[in-house]
Amino acid sequence: DTEVTQTPKHLVMGMTNKKSLKCEQHMGHRAMYWYKQKAKKPPELMFVYSYEKLSINESVPSRFSPECPNSSLLNLHLHALQPEDSALYLCASSQDRTDLPSGANVLTFGAGSRLTVL
Amino acid sequence: AQKITQTQPGMFVQEKEAVTLDCTYDTSDPSYGLFWYKQPSSGEMIFLIYQGSYDQQNATEGRYSLNFQKARKSANLVISASQLGDSAMYFCAMREFYSGGYNKLIFGAGTRLAVHP
């Protein structure tokens, strides 16, 4: 079983709906990430949280709103999405250690939430 | 700008044989890290192996080894004794320069590996 848990596994929503994706980890990691992956494409970074503060926003449209309520939880709030936002949304976490080589901060991914926007 | 290239969209290999998946990269940063991930059809990205730019030896993890040729800017993944469960998409990724402890990864396009019995 993955150590990063994402819910729900599948989500179907209309363009006027408001929904949320949730991610939880209990590995003591202090960096958490959201990636978007379209079919047959590599993952693309959306957001990075470091110590519960937003560190990177890759120019993501405001209809995606991330939230990190504590060091174990990461949410992605969805509102007024478009059909082209349909994708696999992957959450990941890692240590956030500057005293170690980057290989020590390996990203551990969840199984993803597959989103379909009608 | 940093770039990762995987030129093999698909590969197939016979069970128990070895296979090499290619990855080349481009960066002007002398300090970088290279990662390989496996993505089965279930969707989860599974970390396989890591190579740092200053590491003197090629990384190995069980049946996985990384053929790191720094001068040629290549970091090929070698899977020995392929198993049916190795059938998946494989992504090469590089850490972009960062000032924090987190890893901002950029991924290559991926190679789909099929293992035949």
PDB file of C-alpha atoms in Angstrom:
ATOM      1  CA  ASP A   1       0.000   0.000   0.000  1.00  0.00           C
ATOM      2  CA  THR A   2       1.184   3.492  -0.837  1.00  0.00           C
ATOM      3  CA  GLU A   3       2.213   5.728   2.057  1.00  0.00           C
ATOM      4  CA  VAL A   4       0.553   8.710   0.406  1.00  0.00           C
ATOM      5  CA  THR A   5      -3.212   8.318   0.372  1.00  0.00           C
ATOM      6  CA  GLN A   6      -5.374  10.188  -2.104  1.00  0.00           C
ATOM      7  CA  THR A   7      -9.153  10.418  -2.072  1.00  0.00           C
ATOM      8  CA  PRO A   8     -11.298  10.023  -4.000  1.00  0.00           C
ATOM      9  CA  LYS A   9      -9.778   7.627  -6.530  1.00  0.00           C
ATOM     10  CA  HIS A  10     -12.296   8.706  -9.154  1.00  0.00           C
ATOM     11  CA  LEU A  11     -14.323  11.906  -9.407  1.00  0.00           C
ATOM     12  CA  VAL A  12     -16.832  13.031 -12.012  1.00  0.00           C
ATOM     13  CA  MET A  13     -18.019  16.626 -11.804  1.00  0.00           C
ATOM     14  CA  GLY A  14     -19.875  19.174 -13.818  1.00  0.00           C
ATOM     15  CA  MET A  15     -18.421  22.514 -14.794  1.00  0.00           C
ATOM     16  CA  THR A  16     -20.433  24.340 -12.131  1.00  0.00           C
ATOM     17  CA  ASN A  17     -19.591  21.983  -9.271  1.00  0.00           C
ATOM     18  CA  LYS A  18     -17.239  22.578  -6.364  1.00  0.00           C
ATOM     19  CA  LYS A  19     -15.257  19.576  -5.214  1.00  0.00           C
ATOM     20  CA  SER A  20     -12.010  18.811  -3.410  1.00  0.00           C
ATOM     21  CA  LEU A  21      -9.212  16.300  -3.767  1.00  0.00           C
ATOM     22  CA  LYS A  22      -7.502  15.184  -0.581  1.00  0.00           C
ATOM     23  CA  CYS A  23      -4.018  13.870   0.114  1.00  0.00           C
ATOM     24  CA  GLU A  24      -2.595  12.551   3.379  1.00  0.00           C
ATOM     25  CA  GLN A  25       0.834  11.303   4.430  1.00  0.00           C
ATOM     26  CA  HIS A  26       2.231  10.223   7.798  1.00  0.00           C
ATOM     27  CA  MET A  27       5.903   9.917   6.923  1.00  0.00           C
ATOM     28  CA  GLY A  28       6.866  13.212   8.563  1.00  0.00           C
ATOM     29  CA  HIS A  29       7.538  14.787   5.202  1.00  0.00           C
ATOM     30  CA  ARG A  30       7.477  18.577   5.146  1.00  0.00           C
ATOM     31  CA  ALA A  31       7.178  19.117   1.379  1.00  0.00           C
ATOM     32  CA  MET A  32       3.994  18.249  -0.507  1.00  0.00           C
ATOM     33  CA  TYR A  33       3.240  18.504  -4.201  1.00  0.00           C
ATOM     34  CA  TRP A  34       0.358  18.460  -6.666  1.00  0.00           C
ATOM     35  CA  TYR A  35       0.997  17.184 -10.193  1.00  0.00           C
ATOM     36  CA  LYS A  36      -1.401  16.988 -13.128  1.00  0.00           C
ATOM     37  CA  GLN A  37      -1.030  14.197 -15.684  1.00  0.00           C
ATOM     38  CA  LYS A  38      -2.952  14.094 -18.940  1.00  0.00           C
ATOM     39  CA  ALA A  39      -3.325  10.786 -20.778  1.00  0.00           C
ATOM     40  CA  LYS A  40      -0.095   9.534 -22.366  1.00  0.00           C
ATOM     41  CA  LYS A  41       1.840  12.550 -21.038  1.00  0.00           C
ATOM     42  CA  PRO A  42       4.339  13.023 -18.199  1.00  0.00           C
ATOM     43  CA  PRO A  43       3.266  14.596 -14.906  1.00  0.00           C
ATOM     44  CA  GLU A  44       3.375  18.390 -14.766  1.00  0.00           C
ATOM     45  CA  LEU A  45       3.999  20.229 -11.528  1.00  0.00           C
ATOM     46  CA  MET A  46       1.197  22.458 -10.267  1.00  0.00           C
ATOM     47  CA  PHE A  47       2.045  23.411  -6.665  1.00  0.00           C
ATOM     48  CA  VAL A  48       4.671  22.797  -4.007  1.00  0.00           C
ATOM     49  CA  TYR A  49       4.172  23.360  -0.295  1.00  0.00           C
ATOM     50  CA  SER A  50       7.173  23.519   1.983  1.00  0.00           C
ATOM     51  CA  TYR A  51       6.518  23.567   5.731  1.00  0.00           C
ATOM     52  CA  GLU A  52       2.848  24.324   5.049  1.00  0.00           C
ATOM     53  CA  LYS A  53       3.664  27.397   2.988  1.00  0.00           C
ATOM     54  CA  LEU A  54       3.076  27.633  -0.742  1.00  0.00           C
ATOM     55  CA  SER A  55       6.527  27.709  -2.353  1.00  0.00           C
ATOM     56  CA  ILE A  56       5.757  27.115  -6.011  1.00  0.00           C
ATOM     57  CA  ASN A  57       2.672  27.871  -8.110  1.00  0.00           C
ATOM     58  CA  GLU A  58       3.335  26.980 -11.724  1.00  0.00           C
ATOM     59  CA  SER A  59       0.938  29.618 -13.085  1.00  0.00           C
ATOM     60  CA  VAL A  60      -2.028  27.379 -12.397  1.00  0.00           C
ATOM     61  CA  PRO A  61      -5.491  28.860 -13.146  1.00  0.00           C
ATOM     62  CA  SER A  62      -7.350  30.128 -10.089  1.00  0.00           C
ATOM     63  CA  ARG A  63     -10.084  27.530 -10.534  1.00  0.00           C
ATOM     64  CA  PHE A  64      -7.561  25.234  -8.794  1.00  0.00           C
ATOM     65  CA  SER A  65      -7.002  26.293  -5.190  1.00  0.00           C
ATOM     66  CA  PRO A  66      -4.501  24.395  -3.031  1.00  0.00           C
ATOM     67  CA  GLU A  67      -4.599  24.250   0.744  1.00  0.00           C
ATOM     68  CA  CYS A  68      -2.209  22.742   3.280  1.00  0.00           C
ATOM     69  CA  PRO A  69      -4.014  22.730   6.657  1.00  0.00           C
ATOM     70  CA  ASN A  70      -1.163  20.906   8.405  1.00  0.00           C
ATOM     71  CA  SER A  71       2.016  19.026   7.621  1.00  0.00           C
ATOM     72  CA  SER A  72       0.158  15.781   6.893  1.00  0.00           C
ATOM     73  CA  LEU A  73      -2.655  17.033   4.700  1.00  0.00           C
ATOM     74  CA  LEU A  74      -2.892  18.633   1.298  1.00  0.00           C
ATOM     75  CA  ASN A  75      -6.105  19.580  -0.454  1.00  0.00           C
ATOM     76  CA  LEU A  76      -6.879  20.751  -3.960  1.00  0.00           C
ATOM     77  CA  HIS A  77     -10.154  22.656  -4.216  1.00  0.00           C
ATOM     78  CA  LEU A  78     -11.814  22.595  -7.617  1.00  0.00           C
ATOM     79  CA  HIS A  79     -14.338  25.116  -8.898  1.00  0.00           C
ATOM     80  CA  ALA A  80     -15.723  25.941 -12.346  1.00  0.00           C
ATOM     81  CA  LEU A  81     -13.457  23.467 -14.086  1.00  0.00           C
ATOM     82  CA  GLN A  82     -13.354  22.892 -17.823  1.00  0.00           C
ATOM     83  CA  PRO A  83     -13.494  19.552 -19.658  1.00  0.00           C
ATOM     84  CA  GLU A  84      -9.809  19.977 -20.562  1.00  0.00           C
ATOM     85  CA  ASP A  85      -9.010  19.791 -16.839  1.00  0.00           C
ATOM     86  CA  SER A  86      -9.881  16.102 -16.924  1.00  0.00           C
ATOM     87  CA  ALA A  87      -6.713  14.290 -15.892  1.00  0.00           C
ATOM     88  CA  LEU A  88      -5.006  12.193 -13.247  1.00  0.00           C
ATOM     89  CA  TYR A  89      -4.057  14.378 -10.272  1.00  0.00           C
ATOM     90  CA  LEU A  90      -1.086  13.053  -8.359  1.00  0.00           C
ATOM     91  CA  CYS A  91      -0.079  14.087  -4.881  1.00  0.00           C
ATOM     92  CA  ALA A  92       3.458  13.535  -3.619  1.00  0.00           C
ATOM     93  CA  SER A  93       5.475  14.258  -0.520  1.00  0.00           C
ATOM     94  CA  SER A  94       9.157  14.369   0.371  1.00  0.00           C
ATOM     95  CA  GLN A  95      11.528  15.375   3.066  1.00  0.00           C
ATOM     96  CA  ASP A  96      12.607  18.978   2.855  1.00  0.00           C
ATOM     97  CA  ARG A  97      16.229  18.762   3.896  1.00  0.00           C
ATOM     98  CA  THR A  98      18.804  21.217   2.630  1.00  0.00           C
ATOM     99  CA  ASP A  99      21.616  19.454   4.473  1.00  0.00           C
ATOM    100  CA  LEU A 100      21.341  16.353   2.307  1.00  0.00           C
ATOM    101  CA  PRO A 101      21.807  15.682  -1.423  1.00  0.00           C
ATOM    102  CA  SER A 102      18.627  15.952  -3.449  1.00  0.00           C
ATOM    103  CA  GLY A 103      18.418  12.186  -3.664  1.00  0.00           C
ATOM    104  CA  ALA A 104      17.497  12.091  -0.003  1.00  0.00           C
ATOM    105  CA  ASN A 105      14.404  14.126  -0.760  1.00  0.00           C
ATOM    106  CA  VAL A 106      12.826  11.520  -3.017  1.00  0.00           C
ATOM    107  CA  LEU A 107       9.200  12.169  -3.912  1.00  0.00           C
ATOM    108  CA  THR A 108       6.747   9.501  -2.767  1.00  0.00           C
ATOM    109  CA  PHE A 109       3.599   9.588  -4.875  1.00  0.00           C
ATOM    110  CA  GLY A 110       0.036   8.588  -4.154  1.00  0.00           C
ATOM    111  CA  ALA A 111      -2.048   6.493  -6.532  1.00  0.00           C
ATOM    112  CA  GLY A 112      -3.772   9.572  -7.909  1.00  0.00           C
ATOM    113  CA  SER A 113      -7.298  10.892  -8.275  1.00  0.00           C
ATOM    114  CA  ARG A 114      -8.745  10.481 -11.755  1.00  0.00           C
ATOM    115  CA  LEU A 115     -10.912  13.500 -12.511  1.00  0.00           C
ATOM    116  CA  THR A 116     -13.487  13.738 -15.287  1.00  0.00           C
ATOM    117  CA  VAL A 117     -15.142  17.093 -15.967  1.00  0.00           C
ATOM    118  CA  LEU A 118     -18.366  16.916 -17.962  1.00  0.00           C
TER     119      LEU A 118
ATOM    120  CA  ALA B   1      16.676  25.719 -19.601  1.00  0.00           C
ATOM    121  CA  GLN B   2      16.819  22.193 -18.333  1.00  0.00           C
ATOM    122  CA  LYS B   3      15.470  19.421 -20.507  1.00  0.00           C
ATOM    123  CA  ILE B   4      14.960  15.671 -20.300  1.00  0.00           C
ATOM    124  CA  THR B   5      14.638  13.546 -23.443  1.00  0.00           C
ATOM    125  CA  GLN B   6      13.412   9.967 -23.726  1.00  0.00           C
ATOM    126  CA  THR B   7      13.514   8.977 -27.378  1.00  0.00           C
ATOM    127  CA  GLN B   8      11.926   5.522 -27.116  1.00  0.00           C
ATOM    128  CA  PRO B   9       8.119   5.770 -26.959  1.00  0.00           C
ATOM    129  CA  GLY B  10       7.847   2.005 -26.608  1.00  0.00           C
ATOM    130  CA  MET B  11      10.112  -0.951 -25.957  1.00  0.00           C
ATOM    131  CA  PHE B  12       9.534  -4.643 -25.594  1.00  0.00           C
ATOM    132  CA  VAL B  13      11.680  -7.301 -24.020  1.00  0.00           C
ATOM    133  CA  GLN B  14      11.486 -11.026 -23.477  1.00  0.00           C
ATOM    134  CA  GLU B  15      10.993 -12.205 -19.914  1.00  0.00           C
ATOM    135  CA  LYS B  16      14.304 -12.835 -18.082  1.00  0.00           C
ATOM    136  CA  GLU B  17      16.247 -10.671 -20.562  1.00  0.00           C
ATOM    137  CA  ALA B  18      17.874  -7.316 -19.765  1.00  0.00           C
ATOM    138  CA  VAL B  19      16.621  -4.051 -21.250  1.00  0.00           C
ATOM    139  CA  THR B  20      18.016  -0.508 -21.413  1.00  0.00           C
ATOM    140  CA  LEU B  21      15.771   2.554 -21.404  1.00  0.00           C
ATOM    141  CA  ASP B  22      17.433   5.698 -22.709  1.00  0.00           C
ATOM    142  CA  CYS B  23      17.454   9.127 -21.103  1.00  0.00           C
ATOM    143  CA  THR B  24      19.466  12.200 -22.052  1.00  0.00           C
ATOM    144  CA  TYR B  25      19.405  15.519 -20.304  1.00  0.00           C
ATOM    145  CA  ASP B  26      20.566  19.059 -20.763  1.00  0.00           C
ATOM    146  CA  THR B  27      21.482  21.457 -17.989  1.00  0.00           C
ATOM    147  CA  SER B  28      24.053  24.135 -17.322  1.00  0.00           C
ATOM    148  CA  ASP B  29      23.849  23.563 -13.573  1.00  0.00           C
ATOM    149  CA  PRO B  30      26.875  21.576 -12.297  1.00  0.00           C
ATOM    150  CA  SER B  31      24.786  20.191  -9.432  1.00  0.00           C
ATOM    151  CA  TYR B  32      21.776  18.128 -10.410  1.00  0.00           C
ATOM    152  CA  GLY B  33      19.959  14.914  -9.633  1.00  0.00           C
ATOM    153  CA  LEU B  34      18.437  12.331 -11.920  1.00  0.00           C
ATOM    154  CA  PHE B  35      15.568  10.011 -10.990  1.00  0.00           C
ATOM    155  CA  TRP B  36      13.747   7.115 -12.595  1.00  0.00           C
ATOM    156  CA  TYR B  37      10.107   6.352 -11.818  1.00  0.00           C
ATOM    157  CA  LYS B  38       7.837   3.483 -12.892  1.00  0.00           C
ATOM    158  CA  GLN B  39       4.138   4.054 -13.511  1.00  0.00           C
ATOM    159  CA  PRO B  40       1.971   0.918 -13.833  1.00  0.00           C
ATOM    160  CA  SER B  41      -1.504   1.171 -15.318  1.00  0.00           C
ATOM    161  CA  SER B  42      -2.850   1.778 -11.805  1.00  0.00           C
ATOM    162  CA  GLY B  43      -1.364   5.266 -11.983  1.00  0.00           C
ATOM    163  CA  GLU B  44       0.950   5.406  -8.983  1.00  0.00           C
ATOM    164  CA  MET B  45       4.464   6.697  -9.635  1.00  0.00           C
ATOM    165  CA  ILE B  46       7.010   4.347  -8.039  1.00  0.00           C
ATOM    166  CA  PHE B  47      10.532   5.585  -7.336  1.00  0.00           C
ATOM    167  CA  LEU B  48      13.216   3.256  -8.711  1.00  0.00           C
ATOM    168  CA  ILE B  49      16.656   4.830  -8.545  1.00  0.00           C
ATOM    169  CA  TYR B  50      18.552   8.099  -8.082  1.00  0.00           C
ATOM    170  CA  GLN B  51      21.886   9.416  -9.407  1.00  0.00           C
ATOM    171  CA  GLY B  52      23.540  12.617  -8.228  1.00  0.00           C
ATOM    172  CA  SER B  53      25.775  14.570 -10.561  1.00  0.00           C
ATOM    173  CA  TYR B  54      28.739  14.272  -8.184  1.00  0.00           C
ATOM    174  CA  ASP B  55      28.276  10.583  -7.437  1.00  0.00           C
ATOM    175  CA  GLN B  56      31.419   8.691  -8.421  1.00  0.00           C
ATOM    176  CA  GLN B  57      29.716   5.359  -8.976  1.00  0.00           C
ATOM    177  CA  ASN B  58      26.680   4.370 -10.987  1.00  0.00           C
ATOM    178  CA  ALA B  59      23.611   3.813  -8.825  1.00  0.00           C
ATOM    179  CA  THR B  60      22.191   0.322  -8.395  1.00  0.00           C
ATOM    180  CA  GLU B  61      19.017  -0.872  -6.658  1.00  0.00           C
ATOM    181  CA  GLY B  62      18.353  -4.586  -6.950  1.00  0.00           C
ATOM    182  CA  ARG B  63      17.584  -5.371 -10.602  1.00  0.00           C
ATOM    183  CA  TYR B  64      17.823  -1.705 -11.545  1.00  0.00           C
ATOM    184  CA  SER B  65      21.049   0.055 -12.420  1.00  0.00           C
ATOM    185  CA  LEU B  66      21.745   3.432 -13.880  1.00  0.00           C
ATOM    186  CA  ASN B  67      24.324   3.790 -16.642  1.00  0.00           C
ATOM    187  CA  PHE B  68      25.430   7.365 -15.943  1.00  0.00           C
ATOM    188  CA  GLN B  69      27.668   8.934 -18.590  1.00  0.00           C
ATOM    189  CA  LYS B  70      28.161  12.510 -17.487  1.00  0.00           C
ATOM    190  CA  ALA B  71      30.148  13.703 -20.504  1.00  0.00           C
ATOM    191  CA  ARG B  72      27.451  12.416 -22.830  1.00  0.00           C
ATOM    192  CA  LYS B  73      24.684  13.702 -20.507  1.00  0.00           C
ATOM    193  CA  SER B  74      22.947  10.375 -20.460  1.00  0.00           C
ATOM    194  CA  ALA B  75      21.387   8.417 -17.595  1.00  0.00           C
ATOM    195  CA  ASN B  76      20.067   5.174 -19.010  1.00  0.00           C
ATOM    196  CA  LEU B  77      18.106   2.725 -16.861  1.00  0.00           C
ATOM    197  CA  VAL B  78      19.077  -0.924 -17.107  1.00  0.00           C
ATOM    198  CA  ILE B  79      16.604  -3.538 -15.897  1.00  0.00           C
ATOM    199  CA  SER B  80      18.122  -6.995 -15.563  1.00  0.00           C
ATOM    200  CA  ALA B  81      16.167 -10.263 -15.636  1.00  0.00           C
ATOM    201  CA  SER B  82      12.906  -8.652 -16.752  1.00  0.00           C
ATOM    202  CA  GLN B  83       9.684  -9.843 -15.169  1.00  0.00           C
ATOM    203  CA  LEU B  84       6.109  -9.620 -16.423  1.00  0.00           C
ATOM    204  CA  GLY B  85       5.404  -7.144 -13.608  1.00  0.00           C
ATOM    205  CA  ASP B  86       7.938  -4.745 -15.099  1.00  0.00           C
ATOM    206  CA  SER B  87       5.477  -3.878 -17.874  1.00  0.00           C
ATOM    207  CA  ALA B  88       4.726  -0.201 -17.241  1.00  0.00           C
ATOM    208  CA  MET B  89       5.560   3.356 -18.257  1.00  0.00           C
ATOM    209  CA  TYR B  90       9.002   4.526 -17.172  1.00  0.00           C
ATOM    210  CA  PHE B  91       9.859   8.177 -16.620  1.00  0.00           C
ATOM    211  CA  CYS B  92      13.264   9.785 -16.322  1.00  0.00           C
ATOM    212  CA  ALA B  93      13.238  13.006 -14.276  1.00  0.00           C
ATOM    213  CA  MET B  94      15.689  15.720 -13.322  1.00  0.00           C
ATOM    214  CA  ARG B  95      15.696  18.036 -10.357  1.00  0.00           C
ATOM    215  CA  GLU B  96      15.641  21.659 -11.359  1.00  0.00           C
ATOM    216  CA  PHE B  97      17.923  23.994  -9.488  1.00  0.00           C
ATOM    217  CA  TYR B  98      16.337  24.983  -6.234  1.00  0.00           C
ATOM    218  CA  SER B  99      17.324  26.761  -3.056  1.00  0.00           C
ATOM    219  CA  GLY B 100      15.084  24.784  -0.742  1.00  0.00           C
ATOM    220  CA  GLY B 101      15.067  21.166   0.310  1.00  0.00           C
ATOM    221  CA  TYR B 102      12.182  20.090  -1.857  1.00  0.00           C
ATOM    222  CA  ASN B 103      12.699  18.594  -5.302  1.00  0.00           C
ATOM    223  CA  LYS B 104      11.138  20.316  -8.286  1.00  0.00           C
ATOM    224  CA  LEU B 105      11.228  17.549 -10.872  1.00  0.00           C
ATOM    225  CA  ILE B 106      10.840  17.832 -14.609  1.00  0.00           C
ATOM    226  CA  PHE B 107       9.912  14.607 -16.375  1.00  0.00           C
ATOM    227  CA  GLY B 108      10.761  13.165 -19.760  1.00  0.00           C
ATOM    228  CA  ALA B 109       8.010  11.966 -22.099  1.00  0.00           C
ATOM    229  CA  GLY B 110       8.303   8.401 -20.854  1.00  0.00           C
ATOM    230  CA  THR B 111       8.943   4.969 -22.363  1.00  0.00           C
ATOM    231  CA  ARG B 112       6.316   2.249 -22.296  1.00  0.00           C
ATOM    232  CA  LEU B 113       7.912  -1.127 -21.631  1.00  0.00           C
ATOM    233  CA  ALA B 114       6.165  -4.380 -22.478  1.00  0.00           C
ATOM    234  CA  VAL B 115       7.607  -7.634 -21.136  1.00  0.00           C
ATOM    235  CA  HIS B 116       6.636 -10.693 -23.167  1.00  0.00           C
ATOM    236  CA  PRO B 117       6.569 -14.241 -21.734  1.00  0.00           C
TER     237      PRO B 117
END
